[in-house]
Amino acid sequence: MLDELLSKNPDLKQVFDLTVTHTKYRKRETINLIASENVMSPLAMLLYLNDMMHRYAEGKPFKRFYQGLKYVDELEVKASEIMGGLLGTKFVDLRPISGTTANAAAFRAFTKPGDKAVVAPVQAGAHVSHTRFGTLGALGVEQVDMPFSIEEWNIDVDKAVKLIEEVKPRIVTLGGSLYIFPHPTKPIAEAAHSVGAKVIHDVAHVLGLIVGGVWPNPLAEGADVITSSTHKTFPGPQGGLFATRLEEDYKEIGKVIFPMFVSNHHLHRLAATAVTGLEMREFGREYARQVVKNAKALAQALSSRGLKVVMEEKGFTESHQVILDVSKQGRGTKVAMALEEAHIIVNKNMLPWDRPEDVKDPSGIRIGVQEVTRWGMKEGEMEEIAEFIKQVVVDGRSPAEVRKKVIEFRRNFLEVQYCFKISREEEVKLLKLMLHPD
Ligand SMILES: *Cc1c(COP(=O)(O)O)cnc(C)c1O
């Protein structure tokens, strides 16, 4: 039936083929090292396919503007409880549909146009949403950058404290997308609170490391709010959340998220986020530890093969990320594209010394090992990946030749780890239940 449908409708065939081919390409034939991505477990994916994707809910659980949501309400409360348990707070809101949306709501809750924000600078890895070019700018809030210390690859704490005391901003933001060492929440929060500013620490990249206990939880160190995506080191569906220490902040931001930034919050995410949270509760520690071990192992293996990995003097990284300076190998664009041809997927990235005009061809490559860790790879495989990268980037071997070895290597890692396991028969049963719940 399907073959006939596809042969009769070329547009349908194209849509179908692109989807299936992409899935095979990225799930089976490439080594995915994009630092902001991950894969869900089959159980989480199957529950994601539920009917809630068709439904509308506006407002908070049990106080909605639509009927028919009694199970959604309970599920949303449960999912928030599960995430709250992992983060050590009762105040978690899963309605932001992305990390950027969570930032928008948190920034808007505590500022008015014309107010000032002191932010971790782009050199410290800050996301565009924290800048005048992104959400902060859209809200009319003035961006004041904290000073950055390149020796520490971190915020210069003493200078940042002075700046906060001088500027007296309404909010201070921490966290980043290029993020190898934890930003110093404690001293920054003390300074911020002394001038009445709220601290919003954006943990989009490191949420999975926090719930796995290998990265400091900013809420325990004095941040008022964390904002996050739910699909980077935390391997859930694409989405966002915010969490607070205090109930009043939770309510304030909650009043902003709806109606200002989200009406319906893509309800099918809730089940998948909850399942992923439960998986992290059970396997998160082991997963997060392996992620950091793998990142360090890959960094070391790349460095000993002649690549410039930043911050060797401080052990390269404490997160899932490894940062390469490829200014000697033809810069970021060329290197990222050559690796793509070899089926090794990374992104080019600005490094602290790059100038704004370098944005199209920066000197860095950002690598994340969280997804390959989920596929079951350990330190030994990091050596092999480093060797593939070296062959392309240092030795100038033909990417097409390396690609064959990459695809062969990738075939050994077909099952997502650190998750609840179900049988293939049960997967089919669940799929049927979602499609035809008779
Ligand atoms: C990825 C990222 C975001 C944006 O998250 P989306 O879910 O893509 O909107 C926000 N902040 C930081 C630090 C990020 O790395």
GROMACS .gro file of C-alpha atoms and ligand atoms in nm:
model
  453
    1MET     CA    1   0.000   0.000   0.000
    2LEU     CA    2   0.269   0.242   0.098
    3ASP     CA    3   0.484   0.170  -0.208
    4GLU     CA    4   0.186   0.238  -0.433
    5LEU     CA    5   0.105   0.562  -0.251
    6LEU     CA    6   0.461   0.681  -0.285
    7SER     CA    7   0.491   0.590  -0.651
    8LYS     CA    8   0.170   0.778  -0.730
    9ASN     CA    9   0.264   1.091  -0.538
   10PRO     CA   10   0.617   1.220  -0.595
   11ASP     CA   11   0.582   1.502  -0.340
   12LEU     CA   12   0.482   1.254  -0.075
   13LYS     CA   13   0.768   1.030  -0.178
   14GLN     CA   14   1.013   1.315  -0.138
   15VAL     CA   15   0.885   1.405   0.209
   16PHE     CA   16   0.892   1.041   0.310
   17ASP     CA   17   1.239   0.975   0.174
   18LEU     CA   18   1.395   1.285   0.326
   19THR     CA   19   1.258   1.193   0.667
   20VAL     CA   20   1.363   0.831   0.660
   21THR     CA   21   1.701   0.900   0.504
   22HIS     CA   22   1.779   1.172   0.755
   23THR     CA   23   1.693   0.941   1.042
   24LYS     CA   24   1.924   0.671   0.913
   25TYR     CA   25   2.198   0.922   0.840
   26ARG     CA   26   2.202   1.085   1.182
   27LYS     CA   27   2.106   0.783   1.395
   28ARG     CA   28   2.316   0.518   1.223
   29GLU     CA   29   2.580   0.654   0.989
   30THR     CA   30   2.731   0.956   1.160
   31ILE     CA   31   2.925   1.028   1.476
   32ASN     CA   32   2.722   1.312   1.619
   33LEU     CA   33   2.932   1.555   1.822
   34ILE     CA   34   2.699   1.858   1.818
   35ALA     CA   35   2.715   1.975   2.180
   36SER     CA   36   2.349   2.084   2.202
   37GLU     CA   37   2.187   1.761   2.088
   38ASN     CA   38   2.103   1.418   2.220
   39VAL     CA   39   1.874   1.123   2.156
   40MET     CA   40   1.572   1.005   2.353
   41SER     CA   41   1.525   0.647   2.461
   42PRO     CA   42   1.278   0.440   2.255
   43LEU     CA   43   1.033   0.442   2.547
   44ALA     CA   44   1.043   0.822   2.575
   45MET     CA   45   1.006   0.854   2.197
   46LEU     CA   46   0.708   0.623   2.184
   47LEU     CA   47   0.528   0.807   2.464
   48TYR     CA   48   0.606   1.133   2.280
   49LEU     CA   49   0.376   1.018   1.999
   50ASN     CA   50   0.069   1.060   2.218
   51ASP     CA   51  -0.257   1.242   2.147
   52MET     CA   52  -0.156   1.539   2.360
   53MET     CA   53   0.025   1.672   2.050
   54HIS     CA   54  -0.321   1.757   1.916
   55ARG     CA   55  -0.457   1.931   2.223
   56TYR     CA   56  -0.464   2.278   2.368
   57ALA     CA   57  -0.394   2.381   2.723
   58GLU     CA   58  -0.353   2.740   2.828
   59GLY     CA   59  -0.267   2.838   3.181
   60LYS     CA   60  -0.159   2.619   3.469
   61PRO     CA   61  -0.269   2.263   3.552
   62PHE     CA   62  -0.623   2.250   3.695
   63LYS     CA   63  -0.673   2.620   3.604
   64ARG     CA   64  -0.704   2.593   3.228
   65PHE     CA   65  -0.901   2.784   2.972
   66TYR     CA   66  -1.006   2.464   2.790
   67GLN     CA   67  -1.183   2.144   2.885
   68GLY     CA   68  -1.069   1.785   2.832
   69LEU     CA   69  -0.739   1.816   3.012
   70LYS     CA   70  -0.779   1.614   3.331
   71TYR     CA   71  -0.502   1.370   3.241
   72VAL     CA   72  -0.280   1.642   3.097
   73ASP     CA   73  -0.312   1.835   3.423
   74GLU     CA   74  -0.203   1.538   3.630
   75LEU     CA   75   0.079   1.455   3.392
   76GLU     CA   76   0.211   1.811   3.393
   77VAL     CA   77   0.213   1.818   3.771
   78LYS     CA   78   0.387   1.479   3.784
   79ALA     CA   79   0.647   1.576   3.523
   80SER     CA   80   0.724   1.897   3.715
   81GLU     CA   81   0.755   1.698   4.038
   82ILE     CA   82   0.999   1.456   3.876
   83MET     CA   83   1.214   1.740   3.743
   84GLY     CA   84   1.187   1.923   4.075
   85GLY     CA   85   1.309   1.613   4.257
   86LEU     CA   86   1.616   1.609   4.035
   87LEU     CA   87   1.681   1.981   4.085
   88GLY     CA   88   1.606   2.006   4.456
   89THR     CA   89   1.314   2.246   4.428
   90LYS     CA   90   0.936   2.229   4.423
   91PHE     CA   91   0.913   2.514   4.175
   92VAL     CA   92   0.957   2.386   3.820
   93ASP     CA   93   0.758   2.509   3.521
   94LEU     CA   94   0.771   2.303   3.202
   95ARG     CA   95   0.565   2.537   2.987
   96PRO     CA   96   0.853   2.717   2.810
   97ILE     CA   97   0.869   2.543   2.473
   98SER     CA   98   1.242   2.611   2.448
   99GLY     CA   99   1.536   2.746   2.643
  100THR     CA  100   1.505   3.081   2.468
  101THR     CA  101   1.139   3.105   2.568
  102ALA     CA  102   1.234   3.032   2.929
  103ASN     CA  103   1.492   3.312   2.916
  104ALA     CA  104   1.240   3.553   2.766
  105ALA     CA  105   0.993   3.489   3.047
  106ALA     CA  106   1.253   3.513   3.323
  107PHE     CA  107   1.408   3.832   3.180
  108ARG     CA  108   1.065   3.992   3.130
  109ALA     CA  109   0.948   3.903   3.480
  110PHE     CA  110   1.228   4.103   3.643
  111THR     CA  111   1.296   4.389   3.403
  112LYS     CA  112   1.129   4.675   3.219
  113PRO     CA  113   1.252   4.835   2.897
  114GLY     CA  114   1.547   5.062   2.977
  115ASP     CA  115   1.665   4.849   3.272
  116LYS     CA  116   2.014   4.705   3.279
  117ALA     CA  117   2.132   4.344   3.278
  118VAL     CA  118   2.486   4.240   3.362
  119VAL     CA  119   2.554   3.927   3.160
  120ALA     CA  120   2.820   3.663   3.118
  121PRO     CA  121   2.981   3.783   2.794
  122VAL     CA  122   2.976   3.606   2.460
  123GLN     CA  123   3.346   3.521   2.520
  124ALA     CA  124   3.232   3.325   2.825
  125GLY     CA  125   3.002   3.133   2.591
  126ALA     CA  126   2.680   3.326   2.647
  127HIS     CA  127   2.386   3.241   2.423
  128VAL     CA  128   2.255   3.500   2.177
  129SER     CA  129   1.934   3.527   2.382
  130HIS     CA  130   2.138   3.698   2.658
  131THR     CA  131   2.252   3.973   2.422
  132ARG     CA  132   2.128   4.289   2.253
  133PHE     CA  133   2.092   4.086   1.932
  134GLY     CA  134   1.855   3.838   2.094
  135THR     CA  135   1.582   3.818   2.356
  136LEU     CA  136   1.741   4.069   2.593
  137GLY     CA  137   1.755   4.328   2.315
  138ALA     CA  138   1.400   4.250   2.204
  139LEU     CA  139   1.285   4.331   2.556
  140GLY     CA  140   1.465   4.666   2.546
  141VAL     CA  141   1.701   4.572   2.827
  142GLU     CA  142   2.053   4.712   2.815
  143GLN     CA  143   2.335   4.454   2.801
  144VAL     CA  144   2.642   4.515   3.016
  145ASP     CA  145   2.911   4.249   2.976
  146MET     CA  146   3.100   4.100   3.268
  147PRO     CA  147   3.476   4.090   3.217
  148PHE     CA  148   3.622   3.760   3.104
  149SER     CA  149   3.953   3.603   3.203
  150ILE     CA  150   4.103   3.405   2.923
  151GLU     CA  151   4.357   3.236   3.156
  152GLU     CA  152   4.074   3.091   3.362
  153TRP     CA  153   3.839   3.057   3.061
  154ASN     CA  154   3.577   3.201   3.292
  155ILE     CA  155   3.424   3.521   3.425
  156ASP     CA  156   3.674   3.745   3.604
  157VAL     CA  157   3.501   3.729   3.941
  158ASP     CA  158   3.661   4.028   4.117
  159LYS     CA  159   3.599   4.262   3.825
  160ALA     CA  160   3.247   4.126   3.772
  161VAL     CA  161   3.156   4.185   4.138
  162LYS     CA  162   3.278   4.546   4.112
  163LEU     CA  163   3.083   4.595   3.789
  164ILE     CA  164   2.761   4.464   3.941
  165GLU     CA  165   2.802   4.693   4.241
  166GLU     CA  166   2.856   4.990   4.009
  167VAL     CA  167   2.589   4.921   3.746
  168LYS     CA  168   2.321   4.802   3.992
  169PRO     CA  169   2.138   4.597   3.726
  170ARG     CA  170   1.793   4.439   3.769
  171ILE     CA  171   1.917   4.099   3.653
  172VAL     CA  172   2.247   3.916   3.622
  173THR     CA  173   2.277   3.622   3.384
  174LEU     CA  174   2.520   3.333   3.390
  175GLY     CA  175   2.561   3.020   3.182
  176GLY     CA  176   2.662   2.956   2.826
  177SER     CA  177   2.661   2.755   2.508
  178LEU     CA  178   3.038   2.721   2.496
  179TYR     CA  179   3.069   2.602   2.852
  180ILE     CA  180   3.363   2.400   2.985
  181PHE     CA  181   3.399   2.529   3.343
  182PRO     CA  182   3.114   2.625   3.579
  183HIS     CA  183   3.049   2.997   3.609
  184PRO     CA  184   3.101   3.122   3.967
  185THR     CA  185   2.740   3.147   4.087
  186LYS     CA  186   2.812   3.205   4.456
  187PRO     CA  187   3.017   3.530   4.451
  188ILE     CA  188   2.816   3.670   4.161
  189ALA     CA  189   2.488   3.599   4.342
  190GLU     CA  190   2.615   3.767   4.658
  191ALA     CA  191   2.704   4.082   4.464
  192ALA     CA  192   2.378   4.074   4.267
  193HIS     CA  193   2.166   4.032   4.578
  194SER     CA  194   2.351   4.316   4.753
  195VAL     CA  195   2.215   4.553   4.485
  196GLY     CA  196   1.872   4.389   4.462
  197ALA     CA  197   1.930   4.206   4.131
  198LYS     CA  198   1.800   3.860   4.045
  199VAL     CA  199   2.041   3.594   3.922
  200ILE     CA  200   1.930   3.384   3.626
  201HIS     CA  201   2.167   3.099   3.548
  202ASP     CA  202   2.099   2.943   3.208
  203VAL     CA  203   2.191   2.574   3.231
  204ALA     CA  204   2.064   2.469   2.886
  205HIS     CA  205   2.385   2.282   2.806
  206VAL     CA  206   2.454   2.126   3.142
  207LEU     CA  207   2.113   2.027   3.281
  208GLY     CA  208   2.193   1.657   3.239
  209LEU     CA  209   2.525   1.701   3.418
  210ILE     CA  210   2.352   1.883   3.705
  211VAL     CA  211   2.086   1.616   3.756
  212GLY     CA  212   2.364   1.356   3.726
  213GLY     CA  213   2.549   1.528   4.010
  214VAL     CA  214   2.873   1.614   3.827
  215TRP     CA  215   2.813   1.989   3.776
  216PRO     CA  216   2.713   2.238   4.050
  217ASN     CA  217   2.342   2.311   4.080
  218PRO     CA  218   2.315   2.693   4.063
  219LEU     CA  219   1.996   2.690   4.274
  220ALA     CA  220   2.201   2.544   4.560
  221GLU     CA  221   2.467   2.813   4.513
  222GLY     CA  222   2.245   3.119   4.529
  223ALA     CA  223   2.095   3.161   4.180
  224ASP     CA  224   1.731   3.269   4.197
  225VAL     CA  225   1.631   3.106   3.870
  226ILE     CA  226   1.763   2.846   3.633
  227THR     CA  227   1.643   2.840   3.277
  228SER     CA  228   1.712   2.549   3.047
  229SER     CA  229   1.647   2.347   2.737
  230THR     CA  230   1.546   1.985   2.796
  231HIS     CA  231   1.732   1.825   2.506
  232LYS     CA  232   2.106   1.887   2.536
  233THR     CA  233   2.295   1.692   2.804
  234PHE     CA  234   1.950   1.624   2.950
  235PRO     CA  235   1.839   1.380   2.680
  236GLY     CA  236   1.470   1.464   2.660
  237PRO     CA  237   1.246   1.604   2.385
  238GLN     CA  238   1.315   1.953   2.250
  239GLY     CA  239   1.166   2.193   2.501
  240GLY     CA  240   1.244   2.422   2.791
  241LEU     CA  241   1.188   2.481   3.158
  242PHE     CA  242   1.256   2.723   3.438
  243ALA     CA  243   1.299   2.647   3.806
  244THR     CA  244   1.330   2.877   4.104
  245ARG     CA  245   1.433   2.866   4.468
  246LEU     CA  246   1.144   3.081   4.584
  247GLU     CA  247   0.773   3.037   4.524
  248GLU     CA  248   0.723   3.409   4.457
  249ASP     CA  249   0.973   3.405   4.168
  250TYR     CA  250   0.810   3.092   4.030
  251LYS     CA  251   0.474   3.269   4.032
  252GLU     CA  252   0.613   3.590   3.881
  253ILE     CA  253   0.773   3.412   3.585
  254GLY     CA  254   0.471   3.184   3.552
  255LYS     CA  255   0.250   3.489   3.501
  256VAL     CA  256   0.476   3.596   3.215
  257ILE     CA  257   0.525   3.267   3.033
  258PHE     CA  258   0.151   3.257   2.967
  259PRO     CA  259   0.011   3.483   2.824
  260MET     CA  260   0.322   3.665   2.700
  261PHE     CA  261   0.543   3.401   2.541
  262VAL     CA  262   0.350   3.075   2.515
  263SER     CA  263  -0.015   2.998   2.472
  264ASN     CA  264  -0.020   2.624   2.413
  265HIS     CA  265   0.293   2.455   2.539
  266HIS     CA  266   0.326   2.149   2.310
  267LEU     CA  267   0.182   1.898   2.552
  268HIS     CA  268   0.319   1.577   2.404
  269ARG     CA  269   0.659   1.679   2.543
  270LEU     CA  270   0.542   1.628   2.899
  271ALA     CA  271   0.537   1.249   2.899
  272ALA     CA  272   0.873   1.223   2.724
  273THR     CA  273   1.031   1.477   2.958
  274ALA     CA  274   0.893   1.286   3.258
  275VAL     CA  275   1.023   0.950   3.130
  276THR     CA  276   1.364   1.103   3.060
  277GLY     CA  277   1.364   1.254   3.410
  278LEU     CA  278   1.291   0.911   3.559
  279GLU     CA  279   1.569   0.761   3.350
  280MET     CA  280   1.805   1.027   3.480
  281ARG     CA  281   1.691   0.955   3.835
  282GLU     CA  282   1.800   0.595   3.784
  283PHE     CA  283   2.094   0.617   3.543
  284GLY     CA  284   2.183   0.987   3.544
  285ARG     CA  285   2.481   0.962   3.774
  286GLU     CA  286   2.649   0.689   3.575
  287TYR     CA  287   2.566   0.869   3.246
  288ALA     CA  288   2.692   1.209   3.357
  289ARG     CA  289   3.016   1.066   3.497
  290GLN     CA  290   3.084   0.885   3.172
  291VAL     CA  291   3.008   1.201   2.971
  292VAL     CA  292   3.276   1.398   3.156
  293LYS     CA  293   3.524   1.107   3.144
  294ASN     CA  294   3.465   1.080   2.769
  295ALA     CA  295   3.508   1.455   2.716
  296LYS     CA  296   3.841   1.451   2.900
  297ALA     CA  297   3.952   1.138   2.716
  298LEU     CA  298   3.863   1.283   2.375
  299ALA     CA  299   4.037   1.611   2.458
  300GLN     CA  300   4.353   1.427   2.562
  301ALA     CA  301   4.344   1.200   2.258
  302LEU     CA  302   4.303   1.495   2.020
  303SER     CA  303   4.575   1.692   2.193
  304SER     CA  304   4.823   1.404   2.172
  305ARG     CA  305   4.749   1.382   1.799
  306GLY     CA  306   4.866   1.737   1.740
  307LEU     CA  307   4.538   1.929   1.763
  308LYS     CA  308   4.512   2.242   1.975
  309VAL     CA  309   4.255   2.173   2.245
  310VAL     CA  310   4.193   2.476   2.466
  311MET     CA  311   4.268   2.482   2.840
  312GLU     CA  312   4.501   2.182   2.863
  313GLU     CA  313   4.647   2.353   3.171
  314LYS     CA  314   4.317   2.309   3.355
  315GLY     CA  315   4.239   1.956   3.237
  316PHE     CA  316   4.063   2.072   2.915
  317THR     CA  317   3.704   2.056   3.040
  318GLU     CA  318   3.467   1.975   3.325
  319SER     CA  319   3.162   1.942   3.100
  320HIS     CA  320   3.053   1.745   2.793
  321GLN     CA  321   3.238   1.986   2.565
  322VAL     CA  322   3.579   1.988   2.405
  323ILE     CA  323   3.691   2.307   2.230
  324LEU     CA  324   3.939   2.303   1.943
  325ASP     CA  325   4.131   2.598   1.809
  326VAL     CA  326   4.173   2.514   1.441
  327SER     CA  327   4.322   2.844   1.324
  328LYS     CA  328   4.630   2.646   1.208
  329GLN     CA  329   4.421   2.391   1.017
  330GLY     CA  330   4.230   2.632   0.793
  331ARG     CA  331   3.977   2.768   1.049
  332GLY     CA  332   3.634   2.651   1.157
  333THR     CA  333   3.428   2.650   0.838
  334LYS     CA  334   3.667   2.437   0.635
  335VAL     CA  335   3.732   2.195   0.919
  336ALA     CA  336   3.362   2.152   1.005
  337MET     CA  337   3.277   2.088   0.641
  338ALA     CA  338   3.560   1.837   0.590
  339LEU     CA  339   3.447   1.649   0.901
  340GLU     CA  340   3.088   1.653   0.779
  341GLU     CA  341   3.204   1.483   0.459
  342ALA     CA  342   3.360   1.216   0.678
  343HIS     CA  343   3.026   1.182   0.865
  344ILE     CA  344   3.161   1.342   1.182
  345ILE     CA  345   2.917   1.617   1.275
  346VAL     CA  346   3.046   1.922   1.467
  347ASN     CA  347   2.991   2.296   1.454
  348LYS     CA  348   3.227   2.588   1.406
  349ASN     CA  349   3.233   2.829   1.696
  350MET     CA  350   3.365   3.174   1.787
  351LEU     CA  351   3.647   3.164   2.041
  352PRO     CA  352   3.723   3.447   2.285
  353TRP     CA  353   3.992   3.600   2.064
  354ASP     CA  354   3.782   3.605   1.745
  355ARG     CA  355   3.662   3.942   1.617
  356PRO     CA  356   3.292   4.003   1.540
  357GLU     CA  357   3.364   3.988   1.167
  358ASP     CA  358   3.500   3.633   1.213
  359VAL     CA  359   3.151   3.502   1.282
  360LYS     CA  360   3.121   3.335   0.940
  361ASP     CA  361   3.460   3.168   0.972
  362PRO     CA  362   3.563   3.155   1.338
  363SER     CA  363   3.874   2.985   1.470
  364GLY     CA  364   3.701   2.723   1.682
  365ILE     CA  365   3.526   2.389   1.666
  366ARG     CA  366   3.288   2.289   1.946
  367ILE     CA  367   3.251   1.921   2.024
  368GLY     CA  368   3.009   1.752   2.266
  369VAL     CA  369   3.029   1.386   2.368
  370GLN     CA  370   2.690   1.348   2.539
  371GLU     CA  371   2.518   1.177   2.246
  372VAL     CA  372   2.797   0.932   2.168
  373THR     CA  373   2.801   0.852   2.540
  374ARG     CA  374   2.429   0.772   2.523
  375TRP     CA  375   2.506   0.535   2.236
  376GLY     CA  376   2.734   0.347   2.474
  377MET     CA  377   3.077   0.479   2.377
  378LYS     CA  378   3.353   0.496   2.638
  379GLU     CA  379   3.716   0.612   2.663
  380GLY     CA  380   3.842   0.356   2.409
  381GLU     CA  381   3.600   0.484   2.147
  382MET     CA  382   3.710   0.842   2.217
  383GLU     CA  383   4.058   0.735   2.099
  384GLU     CA  384   3.908   0.602   1.778
  385ILE     CA  385   3.705   0.917   1.718
  386ALA     CA  386   4.014   1.131   1.781
  387GLU     CA  387   4.201   0.922   1.525
  388PHE     CA  388   3.927   0.976   1.262
  389ILE     CA  389   3.930   1.350   1.329
  390LYS     CA  390   4.309   1.363   1.308
  391GLN     CA  391   4.313   1.175   0.977
  392VAL     CA  392   4.083   1.438   0.823
  393VAL     CA  393   4.204   1.756   0.993
  394VAL     CA  394   4.576   1.696   1.051
  395ASP     CA  395   4.679   1.435   0.794
  396GLY     CA  396   4.452   1.571   0.521
  397ARG     CA  397   4.326   1.223   0.432
  398SER     CA  398   4.030   1.210   0.197
  399PRO     CA  399   3.710   1.252   0.399
  400ALA     CA  400   3.532   1.002   0.173
  401GLU     CA  401   3.786   0.738   0.270
  402VAL     CA  402   3.753   0.812   0.642
  403ARG     CA  403   3.374   0.811   0.606
  404LYS     CA  404   3.377   0.440   0.523
  405LYS     CA  405   3.555   0.364   0.849
  406VAL     CA  406   3.324   0.597   1.042
  407ILE     CA  407   3.012   0.422   0.913
  408GLU     CA  408   3.159   0.084   0.999
  409PHE     CA  409   3.259   0.202   1.348
  410ARG     CA  410   2.914   0.354   1.406
  411ARG     CA  411   2.745   0.016   1.340
  412ASN     CA  412   2.866  -0.111   1.676
  413PHE     CA  413   2.650   0.135   1.871
  414LEU     CA  414   2.285   0.083   1.793
  415GLU     CA  415   2.109   0.098   2.130
  416VAL     CA  416   2.058   0.401   2.353
  417GLN     CA  417   2.203   0.337   2.700
  418TYR     CA  418   2.134   0.480   3.048
  419CYS     CA  419   1.760   0.437   2.993
  420PHE     CA  420   1.469   0.201   3.058
  421LYS     CA  421   1.492  -0.094   2.819
  422ILE     CA  422   1.193  -0.255   2.650
  423SER     CA  423   1.176  -0.533   2.392
  424ARG     CA  424   1.121  -0.480   2.019
  425GLU     CA  425   0.778  -0.649   2.050
  426GLU     CA  426   0.681  -0.410   2.327
  427GLU     CA  427   0.794  -0.117   2.113
  428VAL     CA  428   0.556  -0.227   1.837
  429LYS     CA  429   0.277  -0.276   2.091
  430LEU     CA  430   0.328   0.075   2.227
  431LEU     CA  431   0.337   0.225   1.880
  432LYS     CA  432   0.005   0.058   1.803
  433LEU     CA  433  -0.139   0.185   2.127
  434MET     CA  434  -0.044   0.540   2.038
  435LEU     CA  435  -0.180   0.515   1.683
  436HIS     CA  436  -0.488   0.302   1.743
  437PRO     CA  437  -0.575   0.301   2.113
  438ASP     CA  438  -0.852   0.042   2.090
  439LIG     C1  439   2.079   2.620   2.348
  439LIG     C2  440   2.079   2.732   2.441
  439LIG     C3  441   1.966   2.809   2.461
  439LIG     C4  442   1.846   2.802   2.369
  439LIG     O1  443   1.775   2.692   2.382
  439LIG     P1  444   1.660   2.657   2.277
  439LIG     O2  445   1.594   2.545   2.348
  439LIG     O3  446   1.730   2.621   2.152
  439LIG     O4  447   1.576   2.777   2.262
  439LIG     C5  448   1.965   2.903   2.561
  439LIG     N1  449   2.073   2.923   2.636
  439LIG     C6  450   2.186   2.854   2.618
  439LIG     C7  451   2.302   2.882   2.706
  439LIG     C8  452   2.193   2.758   2.519
  439LIG     O5  453   2.306   2.693   2.498
   0.00000   0.00000   0.00000
